[in-house]
XYZ file of C-alpha atoms in Angstrom:
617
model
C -161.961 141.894 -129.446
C -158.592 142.962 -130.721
C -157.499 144.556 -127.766
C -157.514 141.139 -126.162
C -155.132 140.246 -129.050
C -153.638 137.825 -126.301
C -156.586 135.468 -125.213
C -154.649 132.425 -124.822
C -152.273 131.101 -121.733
C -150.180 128.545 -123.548
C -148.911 125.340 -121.685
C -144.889 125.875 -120.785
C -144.129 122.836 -119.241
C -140.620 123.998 -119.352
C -141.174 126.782 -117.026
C -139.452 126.759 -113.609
C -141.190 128.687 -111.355
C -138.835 129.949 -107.928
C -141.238 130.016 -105.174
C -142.028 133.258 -104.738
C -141.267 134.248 -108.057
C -143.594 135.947 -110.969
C -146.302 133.799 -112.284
C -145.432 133.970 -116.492
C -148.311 131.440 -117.131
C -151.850 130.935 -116.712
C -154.258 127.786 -117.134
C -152.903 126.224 -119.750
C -155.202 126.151 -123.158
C -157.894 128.712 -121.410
C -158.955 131.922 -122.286
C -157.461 134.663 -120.332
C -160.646 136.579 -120.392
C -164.141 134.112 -120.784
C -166.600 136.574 -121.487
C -164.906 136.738 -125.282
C -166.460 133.917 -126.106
C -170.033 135.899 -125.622
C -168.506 138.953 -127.650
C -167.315 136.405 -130.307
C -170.915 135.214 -130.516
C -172.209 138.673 -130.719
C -169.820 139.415 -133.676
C -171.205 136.316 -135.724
C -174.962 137.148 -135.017
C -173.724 140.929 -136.781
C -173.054 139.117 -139.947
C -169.498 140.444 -139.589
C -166.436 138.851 -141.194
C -163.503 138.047 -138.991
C -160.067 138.065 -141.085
C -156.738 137.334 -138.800
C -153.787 138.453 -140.622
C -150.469 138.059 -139.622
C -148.133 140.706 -140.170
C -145.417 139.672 -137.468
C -142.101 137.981 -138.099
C -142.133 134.502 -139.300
C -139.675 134.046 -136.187
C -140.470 136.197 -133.147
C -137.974 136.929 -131.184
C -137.433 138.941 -127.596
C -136.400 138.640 -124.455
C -136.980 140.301 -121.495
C -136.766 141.041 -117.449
C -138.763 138.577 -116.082
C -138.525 139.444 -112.175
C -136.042 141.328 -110.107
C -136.779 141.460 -106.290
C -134.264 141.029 -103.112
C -133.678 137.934 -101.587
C -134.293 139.462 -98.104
C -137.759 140.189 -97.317
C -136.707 143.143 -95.303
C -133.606 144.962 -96.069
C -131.739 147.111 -93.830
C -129.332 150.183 -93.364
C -125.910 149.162 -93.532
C -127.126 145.514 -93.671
C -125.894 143.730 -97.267
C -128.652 142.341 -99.286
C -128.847 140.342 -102.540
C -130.899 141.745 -105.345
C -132.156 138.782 -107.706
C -133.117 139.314 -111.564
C -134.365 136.734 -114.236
C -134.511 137.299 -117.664
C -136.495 135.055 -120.374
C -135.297 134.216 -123.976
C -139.326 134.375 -125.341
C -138.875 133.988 -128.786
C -140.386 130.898 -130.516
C -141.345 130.095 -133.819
C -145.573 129.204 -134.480
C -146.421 125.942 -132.188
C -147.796 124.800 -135.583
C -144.500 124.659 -137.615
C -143.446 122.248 -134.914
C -140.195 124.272 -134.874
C -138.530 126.202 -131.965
C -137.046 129.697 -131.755
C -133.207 131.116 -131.797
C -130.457 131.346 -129.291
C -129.871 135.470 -128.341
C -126.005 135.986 -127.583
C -124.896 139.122 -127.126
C -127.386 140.405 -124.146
C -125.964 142.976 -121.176
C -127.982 143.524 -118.632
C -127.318 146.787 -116.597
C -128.351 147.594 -112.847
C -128.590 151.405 -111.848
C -129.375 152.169 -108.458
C -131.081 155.702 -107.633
C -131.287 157.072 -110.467
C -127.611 157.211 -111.260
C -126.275 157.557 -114.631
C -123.474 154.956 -114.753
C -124.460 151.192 -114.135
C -123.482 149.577 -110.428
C -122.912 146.324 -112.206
C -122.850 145.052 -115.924
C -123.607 141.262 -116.935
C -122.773 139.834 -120.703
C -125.357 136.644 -121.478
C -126.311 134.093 -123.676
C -129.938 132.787 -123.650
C -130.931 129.758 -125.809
C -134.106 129.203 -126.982
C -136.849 129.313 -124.466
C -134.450 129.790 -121.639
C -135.442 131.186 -118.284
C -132.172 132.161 -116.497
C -131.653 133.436 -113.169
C -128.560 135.483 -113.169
C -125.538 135.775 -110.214
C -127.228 137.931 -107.353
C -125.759 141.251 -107.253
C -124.694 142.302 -103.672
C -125.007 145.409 -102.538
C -125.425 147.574 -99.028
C -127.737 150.426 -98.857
C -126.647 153.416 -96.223
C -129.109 155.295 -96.089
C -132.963 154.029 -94.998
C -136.054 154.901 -96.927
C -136.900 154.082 -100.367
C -133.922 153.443 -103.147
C -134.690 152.423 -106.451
C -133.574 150.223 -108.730
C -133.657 149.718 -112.508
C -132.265 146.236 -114.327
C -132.284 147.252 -118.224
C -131.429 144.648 -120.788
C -129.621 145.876 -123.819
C -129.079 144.599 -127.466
C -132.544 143.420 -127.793
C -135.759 144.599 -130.195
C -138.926 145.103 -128.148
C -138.205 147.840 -125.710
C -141.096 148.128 -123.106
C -140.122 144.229 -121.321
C -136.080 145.074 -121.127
C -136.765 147.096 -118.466
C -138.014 145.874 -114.930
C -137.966 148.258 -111.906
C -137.845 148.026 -108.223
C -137.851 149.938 -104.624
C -136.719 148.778 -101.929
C -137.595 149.817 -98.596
C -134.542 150.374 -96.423
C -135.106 150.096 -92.726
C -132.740 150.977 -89.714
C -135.038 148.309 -87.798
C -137.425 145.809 -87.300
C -138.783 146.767 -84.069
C -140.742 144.021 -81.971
C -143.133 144.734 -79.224
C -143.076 141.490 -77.280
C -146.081 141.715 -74.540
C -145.112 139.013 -71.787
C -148.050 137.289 -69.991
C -146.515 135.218 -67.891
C -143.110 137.347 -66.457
C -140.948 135.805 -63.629
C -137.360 136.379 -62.679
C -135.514 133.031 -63.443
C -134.039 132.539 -66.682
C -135.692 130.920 -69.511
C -139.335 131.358 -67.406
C -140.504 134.432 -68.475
C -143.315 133.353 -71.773
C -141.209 135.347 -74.270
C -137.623 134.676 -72.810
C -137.164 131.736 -75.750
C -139.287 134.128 -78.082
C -136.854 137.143 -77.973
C -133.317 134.784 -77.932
C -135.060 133.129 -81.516
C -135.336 136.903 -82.653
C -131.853 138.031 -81.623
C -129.982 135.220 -81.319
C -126.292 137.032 -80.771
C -128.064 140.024 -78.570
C -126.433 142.488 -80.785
C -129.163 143.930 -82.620
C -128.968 147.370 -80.491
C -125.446 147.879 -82.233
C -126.981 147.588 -85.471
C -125.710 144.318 -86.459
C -129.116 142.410 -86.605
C -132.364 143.700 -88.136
C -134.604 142.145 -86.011
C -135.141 144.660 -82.299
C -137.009 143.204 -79.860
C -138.463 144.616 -76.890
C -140.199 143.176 -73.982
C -142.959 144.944 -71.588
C -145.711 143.317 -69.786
C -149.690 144.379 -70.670
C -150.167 146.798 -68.635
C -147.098 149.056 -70.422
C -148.835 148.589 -73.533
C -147.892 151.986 -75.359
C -151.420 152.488 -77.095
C -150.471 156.120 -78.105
C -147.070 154.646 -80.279
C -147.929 151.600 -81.502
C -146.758 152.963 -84.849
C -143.183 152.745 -83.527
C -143.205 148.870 -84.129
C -143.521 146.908 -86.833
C -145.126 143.805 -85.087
C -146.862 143.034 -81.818
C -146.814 140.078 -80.249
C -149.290 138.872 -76.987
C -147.711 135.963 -75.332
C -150.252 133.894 -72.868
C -151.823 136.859 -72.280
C -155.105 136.762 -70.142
C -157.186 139.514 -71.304
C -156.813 142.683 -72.915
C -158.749 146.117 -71.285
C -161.350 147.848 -73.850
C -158.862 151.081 -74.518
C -155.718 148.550 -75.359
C -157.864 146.351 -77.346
C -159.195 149.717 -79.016
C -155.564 150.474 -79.859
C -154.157 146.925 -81.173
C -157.492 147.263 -83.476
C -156.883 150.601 -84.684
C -153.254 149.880 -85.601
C -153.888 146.679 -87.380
C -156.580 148.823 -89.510
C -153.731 150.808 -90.291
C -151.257 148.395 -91.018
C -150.031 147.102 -88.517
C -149.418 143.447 -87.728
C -150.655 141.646 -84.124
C -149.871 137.945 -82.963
C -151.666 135.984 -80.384
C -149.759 133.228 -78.745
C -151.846 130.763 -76.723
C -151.241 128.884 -73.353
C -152.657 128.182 -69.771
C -153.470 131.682 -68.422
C -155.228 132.666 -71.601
C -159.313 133.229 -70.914
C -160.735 131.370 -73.477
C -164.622 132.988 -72.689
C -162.694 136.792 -73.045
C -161.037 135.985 -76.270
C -164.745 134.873 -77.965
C -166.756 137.548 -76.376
C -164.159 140.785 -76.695
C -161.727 139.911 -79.251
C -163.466 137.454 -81.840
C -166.415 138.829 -81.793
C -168.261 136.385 -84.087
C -165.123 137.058 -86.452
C -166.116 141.324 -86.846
C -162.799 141.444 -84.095
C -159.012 141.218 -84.422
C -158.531 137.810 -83.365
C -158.479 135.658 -86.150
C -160.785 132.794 -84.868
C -162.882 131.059 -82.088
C -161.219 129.376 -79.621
C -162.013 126.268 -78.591
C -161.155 123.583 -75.692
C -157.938 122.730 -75.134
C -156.370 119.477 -76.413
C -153.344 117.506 -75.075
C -152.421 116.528 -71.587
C -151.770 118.443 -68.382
C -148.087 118.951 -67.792
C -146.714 119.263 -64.325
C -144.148 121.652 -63.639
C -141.229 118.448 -63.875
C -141.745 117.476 -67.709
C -140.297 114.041 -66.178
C -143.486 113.667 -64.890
C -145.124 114.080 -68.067
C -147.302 110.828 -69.178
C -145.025 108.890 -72.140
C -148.286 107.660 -74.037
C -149.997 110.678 -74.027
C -150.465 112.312 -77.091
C -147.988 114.010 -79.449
C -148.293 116.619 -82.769
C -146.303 117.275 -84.957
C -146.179 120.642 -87.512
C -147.761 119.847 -91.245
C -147.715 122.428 -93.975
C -150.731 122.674 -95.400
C -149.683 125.818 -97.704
C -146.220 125.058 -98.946
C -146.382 128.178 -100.955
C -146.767 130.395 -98.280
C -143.903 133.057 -97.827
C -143.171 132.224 -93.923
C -143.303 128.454 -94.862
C -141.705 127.560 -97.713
C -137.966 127.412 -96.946
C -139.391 124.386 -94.856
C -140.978 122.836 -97.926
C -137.290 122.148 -99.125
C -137.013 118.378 -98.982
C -133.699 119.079 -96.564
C -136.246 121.044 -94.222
C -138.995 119.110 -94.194
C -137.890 116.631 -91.256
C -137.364 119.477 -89.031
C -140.861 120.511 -88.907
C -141.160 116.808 -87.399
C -138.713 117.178 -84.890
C -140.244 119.464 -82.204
C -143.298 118.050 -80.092
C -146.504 120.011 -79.029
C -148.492 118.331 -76.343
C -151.149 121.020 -76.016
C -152.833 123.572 -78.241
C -156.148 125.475 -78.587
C -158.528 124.196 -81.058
C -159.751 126.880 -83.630
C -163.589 126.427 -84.292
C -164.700 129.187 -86.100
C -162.876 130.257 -89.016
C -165.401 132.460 -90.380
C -164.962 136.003 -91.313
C -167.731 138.598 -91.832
C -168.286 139.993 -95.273
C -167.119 143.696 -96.188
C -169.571 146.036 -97.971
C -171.789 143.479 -98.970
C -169.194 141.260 -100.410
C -169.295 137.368 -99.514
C -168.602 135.979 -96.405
C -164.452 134.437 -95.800
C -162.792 132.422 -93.639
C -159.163 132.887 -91.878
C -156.631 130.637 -93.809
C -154.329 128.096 -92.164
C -150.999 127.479 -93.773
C -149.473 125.259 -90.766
C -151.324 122.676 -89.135
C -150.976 119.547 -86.482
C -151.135 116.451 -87.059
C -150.488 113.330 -84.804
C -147.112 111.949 -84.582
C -146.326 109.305 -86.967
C -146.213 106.107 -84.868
C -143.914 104.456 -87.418
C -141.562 105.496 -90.496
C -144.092 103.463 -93.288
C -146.787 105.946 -92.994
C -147.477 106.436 -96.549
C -148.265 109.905 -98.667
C -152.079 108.685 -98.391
C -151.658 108.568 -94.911
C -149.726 111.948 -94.449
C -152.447 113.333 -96.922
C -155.544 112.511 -94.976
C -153.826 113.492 -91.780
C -153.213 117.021 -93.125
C -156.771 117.286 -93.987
C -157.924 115.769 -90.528
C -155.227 117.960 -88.532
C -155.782 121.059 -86.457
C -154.705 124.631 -87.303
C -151.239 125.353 -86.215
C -151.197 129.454 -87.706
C -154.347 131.218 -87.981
C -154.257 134.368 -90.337
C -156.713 136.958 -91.498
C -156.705 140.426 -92.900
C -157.859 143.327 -90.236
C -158.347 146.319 -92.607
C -155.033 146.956 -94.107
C -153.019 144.751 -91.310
C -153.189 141.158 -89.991
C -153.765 139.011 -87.084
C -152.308 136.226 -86.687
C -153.089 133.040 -83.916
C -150.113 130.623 -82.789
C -152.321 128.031 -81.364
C -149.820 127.074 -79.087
C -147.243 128.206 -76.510
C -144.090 130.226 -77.522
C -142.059 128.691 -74.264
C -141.630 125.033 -73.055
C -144.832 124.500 -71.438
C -146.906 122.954 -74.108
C -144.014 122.306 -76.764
C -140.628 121.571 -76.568
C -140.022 123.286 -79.830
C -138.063 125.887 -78.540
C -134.785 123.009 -78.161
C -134.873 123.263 -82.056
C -133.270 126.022 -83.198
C -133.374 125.375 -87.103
C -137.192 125.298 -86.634
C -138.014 127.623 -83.644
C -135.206 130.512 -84.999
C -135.992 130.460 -88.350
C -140.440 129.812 -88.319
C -140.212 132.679 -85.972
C -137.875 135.162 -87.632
C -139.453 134.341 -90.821
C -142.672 135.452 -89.569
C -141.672 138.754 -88.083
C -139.820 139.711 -91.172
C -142.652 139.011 -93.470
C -145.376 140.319 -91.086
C -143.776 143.545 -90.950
C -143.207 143.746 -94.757
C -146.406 143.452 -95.222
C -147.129 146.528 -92.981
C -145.720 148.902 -94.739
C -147.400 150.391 -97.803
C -146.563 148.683 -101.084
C -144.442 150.194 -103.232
C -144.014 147.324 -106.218
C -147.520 147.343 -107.861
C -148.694 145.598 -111.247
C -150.423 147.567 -114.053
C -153.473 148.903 -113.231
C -152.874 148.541 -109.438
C -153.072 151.925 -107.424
C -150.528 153.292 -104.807
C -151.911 154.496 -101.301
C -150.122 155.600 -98.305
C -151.655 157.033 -95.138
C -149.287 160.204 -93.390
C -150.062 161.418 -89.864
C -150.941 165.659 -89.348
C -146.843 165.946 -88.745
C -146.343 164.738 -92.406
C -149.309 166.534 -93.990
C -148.753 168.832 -96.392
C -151.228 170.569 -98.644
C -150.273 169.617 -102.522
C -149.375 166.045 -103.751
C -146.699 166.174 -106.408
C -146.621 163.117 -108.768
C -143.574 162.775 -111.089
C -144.209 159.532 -113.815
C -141.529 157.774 -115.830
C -142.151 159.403 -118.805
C -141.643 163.041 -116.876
C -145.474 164.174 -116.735
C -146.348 165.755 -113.924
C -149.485 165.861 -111.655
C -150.910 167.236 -108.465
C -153.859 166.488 -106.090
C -154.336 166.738 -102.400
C -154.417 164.512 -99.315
C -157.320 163.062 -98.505
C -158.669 162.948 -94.507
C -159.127 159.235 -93.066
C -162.882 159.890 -92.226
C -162.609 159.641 -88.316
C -158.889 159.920 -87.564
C -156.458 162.442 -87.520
C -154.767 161.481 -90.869
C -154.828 161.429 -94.197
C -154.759 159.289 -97.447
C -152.163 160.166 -100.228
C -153.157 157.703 -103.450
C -152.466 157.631 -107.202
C -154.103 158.038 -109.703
C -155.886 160.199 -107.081
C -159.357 159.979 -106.438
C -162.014 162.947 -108.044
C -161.924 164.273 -104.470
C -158.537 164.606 -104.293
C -157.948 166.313 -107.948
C -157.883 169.952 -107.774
C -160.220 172.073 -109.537
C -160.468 172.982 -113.483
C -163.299 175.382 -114.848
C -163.116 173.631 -117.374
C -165.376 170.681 -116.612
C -165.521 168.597 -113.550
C -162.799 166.831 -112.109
C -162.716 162.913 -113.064
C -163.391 159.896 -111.255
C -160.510 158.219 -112.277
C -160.434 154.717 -110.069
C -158.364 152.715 -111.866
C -155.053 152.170 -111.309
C -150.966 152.900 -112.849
C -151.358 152.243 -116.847
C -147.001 153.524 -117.127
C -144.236 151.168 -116.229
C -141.204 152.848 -114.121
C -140.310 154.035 -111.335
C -143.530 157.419 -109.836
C -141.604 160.058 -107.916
C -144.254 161.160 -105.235
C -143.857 164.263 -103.227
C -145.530 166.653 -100.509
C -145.432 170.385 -101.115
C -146.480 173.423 -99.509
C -146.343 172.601 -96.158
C -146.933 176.166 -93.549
C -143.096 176.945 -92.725
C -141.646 173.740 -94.374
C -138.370 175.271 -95.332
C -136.881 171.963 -96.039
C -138.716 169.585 -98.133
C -139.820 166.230 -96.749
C -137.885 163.797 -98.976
C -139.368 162.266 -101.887
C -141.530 158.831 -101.761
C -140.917 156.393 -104.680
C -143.207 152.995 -106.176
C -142.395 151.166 -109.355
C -145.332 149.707 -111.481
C -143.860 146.527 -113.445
C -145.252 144.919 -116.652
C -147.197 141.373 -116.449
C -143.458 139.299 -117.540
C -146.215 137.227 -119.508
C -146.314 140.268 -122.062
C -143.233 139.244 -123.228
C -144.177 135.929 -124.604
C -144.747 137.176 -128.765
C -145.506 133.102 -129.438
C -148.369 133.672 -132.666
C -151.422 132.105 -132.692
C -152.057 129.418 -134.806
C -155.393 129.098 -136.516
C -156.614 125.988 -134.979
C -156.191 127.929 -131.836
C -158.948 130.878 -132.817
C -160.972 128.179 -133.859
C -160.750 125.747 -130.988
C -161.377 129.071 -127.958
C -163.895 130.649 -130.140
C -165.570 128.853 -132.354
C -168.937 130.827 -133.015
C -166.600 133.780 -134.468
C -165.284 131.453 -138.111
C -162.085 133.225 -138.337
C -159.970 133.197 -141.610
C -156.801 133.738 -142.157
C -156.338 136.146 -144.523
C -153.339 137.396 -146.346
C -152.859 141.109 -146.737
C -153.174 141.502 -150.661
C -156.331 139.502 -149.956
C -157.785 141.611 -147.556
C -157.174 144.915 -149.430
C -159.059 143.047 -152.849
C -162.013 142.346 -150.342
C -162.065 146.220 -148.965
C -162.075 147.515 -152.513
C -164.133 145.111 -153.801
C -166.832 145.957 -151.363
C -166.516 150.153 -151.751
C -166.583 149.613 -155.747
C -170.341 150.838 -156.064
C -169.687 153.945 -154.230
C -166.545 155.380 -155.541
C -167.909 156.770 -158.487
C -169.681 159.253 -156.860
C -167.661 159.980 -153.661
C -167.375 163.813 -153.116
C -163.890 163.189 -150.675
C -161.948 164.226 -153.791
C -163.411 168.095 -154.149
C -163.431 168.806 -150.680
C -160.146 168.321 -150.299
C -159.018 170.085 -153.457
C -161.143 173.122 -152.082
C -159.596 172.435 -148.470
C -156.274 172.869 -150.291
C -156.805 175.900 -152.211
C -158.192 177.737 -149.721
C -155.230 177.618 -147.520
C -152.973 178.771 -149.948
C -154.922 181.715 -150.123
C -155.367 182.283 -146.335
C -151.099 182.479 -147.069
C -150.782 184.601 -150.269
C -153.271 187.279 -148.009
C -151.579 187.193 -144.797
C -147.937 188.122 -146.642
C -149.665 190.973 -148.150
C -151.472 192.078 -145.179
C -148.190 191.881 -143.089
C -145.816 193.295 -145.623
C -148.387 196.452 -145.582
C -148.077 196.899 -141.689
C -144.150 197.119 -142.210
């Protein structure tokens, strides 16, 4: 039970929360762990007493590094991004003393990039009491791609282990595109993904390096199912059907990462999509499709009828990462702006169980409701709407990738969307940016999470080489993706992957990282591998809820577990109940002789071995 010395999340109603951001607070007034309400139980059937003393400070105080991540959610080479820290004055006095904590002036803050000795940038604060602050982003422009680390340390301040937040960022050259066209023609602006690709690169000068974004357009049958890996994203505008080999190869690349949008319209076969690529939800499109709603258009959109009906985009997951810059109040409107006249419904959500785990279903952060026919519509109106409307975005995990459904065209036929630039150009380059950060392997993990990575025959190498923060070293070998030519590079590794020691078996260690810091991971040995491959790097970062040294009162023990009768208890007290209760025995405890004997013979074993090797000389 003490080692979940921290059972309660306390309310902070003070707490701002950037969206995004860490999560420093639970349910408030609820046990962080349930099941100690059983093991309190248990301890009162024992007969035990429970004494809570309290040997901290009568005011705690500490603050530390709540969150530091980049604004961008991809960063690139030569590109300049904004790295974003937040620290957290913690420090209150008891909740029952009806007091609060101290201001803490004085504070620097330090960020070190790479491993380099000398700070990049130094920052002199002031927190008051219970103050969350989110400092001046630091700007900065990586030149190099891979991973690059970096370390925000506060000084000046007593509890050591939250001053210090890490963080790697992956540094790309590119965010390559594959845009598969399924309706091509030669005029401008008629192609499916003509609109699509403009929204991407808006200035057409991501080939010099001056956008992240790359996209490229081919038509099905140039799908490059042997390179897949080369992009980041795939995208299937209107596209009728997919053969078995390139469905085989969008499959196997999500499963590996990878990230695959559909986009819907007229040439799409509905009965193709349900039989080959839904497949009763085992397959990588995300859900059943359904009939198609809206209106015909005719080529003219003058023709189109003015009564028939209209949608209109709804969030129904604010929170979500490729949605929430619209759930700013000044970006709300424009997700009413554009029109969709037709869209595919979704009828089947439902997604098969894994290992004998629970069924799912694919989640739906945008959806369409009817156009408002007036401005009074009120909230209860806009509510019942959003639960009424049809799915907009369809997402689900495919093994360690995702698909993703736009039900709805990506070009002027069914929308006229693509006239809005503020929503069109930034829902769509949103999307990409955070699908393909998500495709990559994570490298920012939580205590007790584990890092995997999966490297192709050219990158195999025989011994894995861990370096962790506090300098101890490990090794272990890849292990072989059972039925493809690679290979699975995890920490802490797997039993399999340990090497041998005669002296026991190897250990099944499946938990996860237990240090925070920054893990240097490396591959070694390789057959003629005269130049190292260059190191891979993850940080594991601390819970910023650990920080929060607010005591418990009394009333609180008693109120979250009341079969255990705690008592506060006062050190002085608790030593006169210990002696009290050993009285009986200490007259005839032997511990005293034994160690009298203990002593004397090693000052024997002494006085023998100077005589013994003062004869040998």
């Amino acid at each position: 039970l003490l080692a979940q010395i921290d059972p309660l999340a306390r309310p902070r109603p003070d707490e701002p929360r950037r969206p995004g951001g860490p999560e420093v607070a639970s349910v408030a007034g609820s046990l962080r762990d349930p099941g100690l309400r059983g093991l309190a139980e248990d301890i009162r059937k024992l007969g035990a007493t429970f004494s809570i003393v309290d040997c901290g400070a009568d005011e705690p105080k500490n603050a530390g590094v709540v969150s530091l991540e980049t604004r961008e959610p991809i960063v690139g080479v030569n590109l300049p991004c904004y790295l974003e820290c937040t620290v957290k004055n913690w420090g209150t006095l008891s909740p029952g003393r009806g007091s609060r904590g101290e201001a803490l002036n004085g504070l620097t803050l330090e960020y070190f990039v790479d491993g380099a000795d000398a700070p990049v940038k130094a920052v002199s604060l002031d927190l008051a009491p219970e103050e969350t602050k989110q400092l001046e982003p630091l700007r900065y422009v990586f030149h190099d791609r891979g991973p690059h680390r970096v370390v925000a340390k506060l000084k000046s301040d007593a509890l050591q282990i939250d001053n210090e937040r890490a963080l790697v960022v992956d540094v790309r050259d590119a965010v390559k595109v594959l845009l598969v066209d399924g309706e091509p023609k030669p005029e401008k602006w008629e192609s499916e993904t003509d609109f699509l690709k403009k929204a991407l690169d808006p200035f057409g000068d991501a080939a010099a390096g001056k956008d992240l974004i790359q996209p490229t357009v081919i038509q099905e049958p140039a799908l490059p199912v042997g390179a897949l890996r080369e992009f980041d994203l795939v995208v299937l505008a209107n596209v009728v059907s997919l053969p078995d080999d390139h469905l085989a190869a969008l499959e196997a690349y999500a499963k590996e990462g990878g990230a695959v949008v559909f986009t819907m319209g007229g040439l799409v076969d509905r009965e193709h999509y349900n039989e080959k690529l839904w497949r009763r939800g085992a397959g990588l499109f995300p859900c059943h499709l359904g009939e198609i709603r809206g209106a015909a258009l005719s080529e003219r959109s003058g023709d189109r009828d003015p009564n028939a009906s209209e949608w209109v985009f709804a969030l129904a997951d604010p929170e979500h990462p490729v949605l929430r810059t619209f759930a700013d109040e000044e970006m709300k409107p424009h997700l009413k702006l554009p029109s969709i006249w037709r869209y595919f419904e979704a009828n089947d959500l439902t997604v098969p169980s894994e290992r004998g785990g629970p069924a799912g279903v694919a989640s739906v952060p945008l959806k369409l409701v009817p156009r408002p026919k007036d401005a009074g519509t009120s909230e209860k109106d806009e509510a019942q709407q959003l639960q009424e409307g049809a799915a907009a975005l369809v997402e689900k995990r495919f093994g360690r990738g995702k698909s993703v459904a736009f039900m709805t065209s990506v070009d002027a036929a069914w929308t006229n969307s693509v006239m809005y630039d503020t929503f069109y150009v930034v829902f769509w380059r949103e999307l990409a940016l955070e699908l393909a950060r998500t495709s990559r392997p994570r490298r920012n993990l939580g205590i007790g999470e584990r890092y995997e990575r999966v490297i192709g025959t050219a990158e195999y190498a025989p011994t894995v080489e861990v370096l962790e923060p506090d300098g101890v070293k490990s090794t272990s070998s890849p292990e072989r993706v059972e039925g493809r030519e690679q290979f699975r590079v995890g920490f802490p590794p797997s039993a399999e992957a340990r090497p041998e020691k005669p002296e026991g078996p190897k250990k099944d260690d499946t938990g996860g990282c237990e240090k925070p810091g920054i893990y240097e991971v490396k591959l070694t040995g390789g057959a003629g591998d005269s130049v190292p491959a260059p190191p891979d790097y993850f940080a594991v970062r601390l819970d910023p809820a650990e920080g929060d040294v607010a005591k418990l009162d009394i009333a609180d023990w008693h109120e979250q577990l009341p079969g255990l009768d705690a008592k506060l208890a006062s050190p002085e007290a608790l030593m006169e109940t210990f002696q009290g209760a050993g009285q009986g025995s200490q007259g005839n405890e032997l511990w005293p002789h034994v160690m009298a004997l203990c002593v004397g013979l090693l000052a024997l074993e002494s006085v023998l071995a100077a005589l013994f090797g003062r004869r040998r000389q």
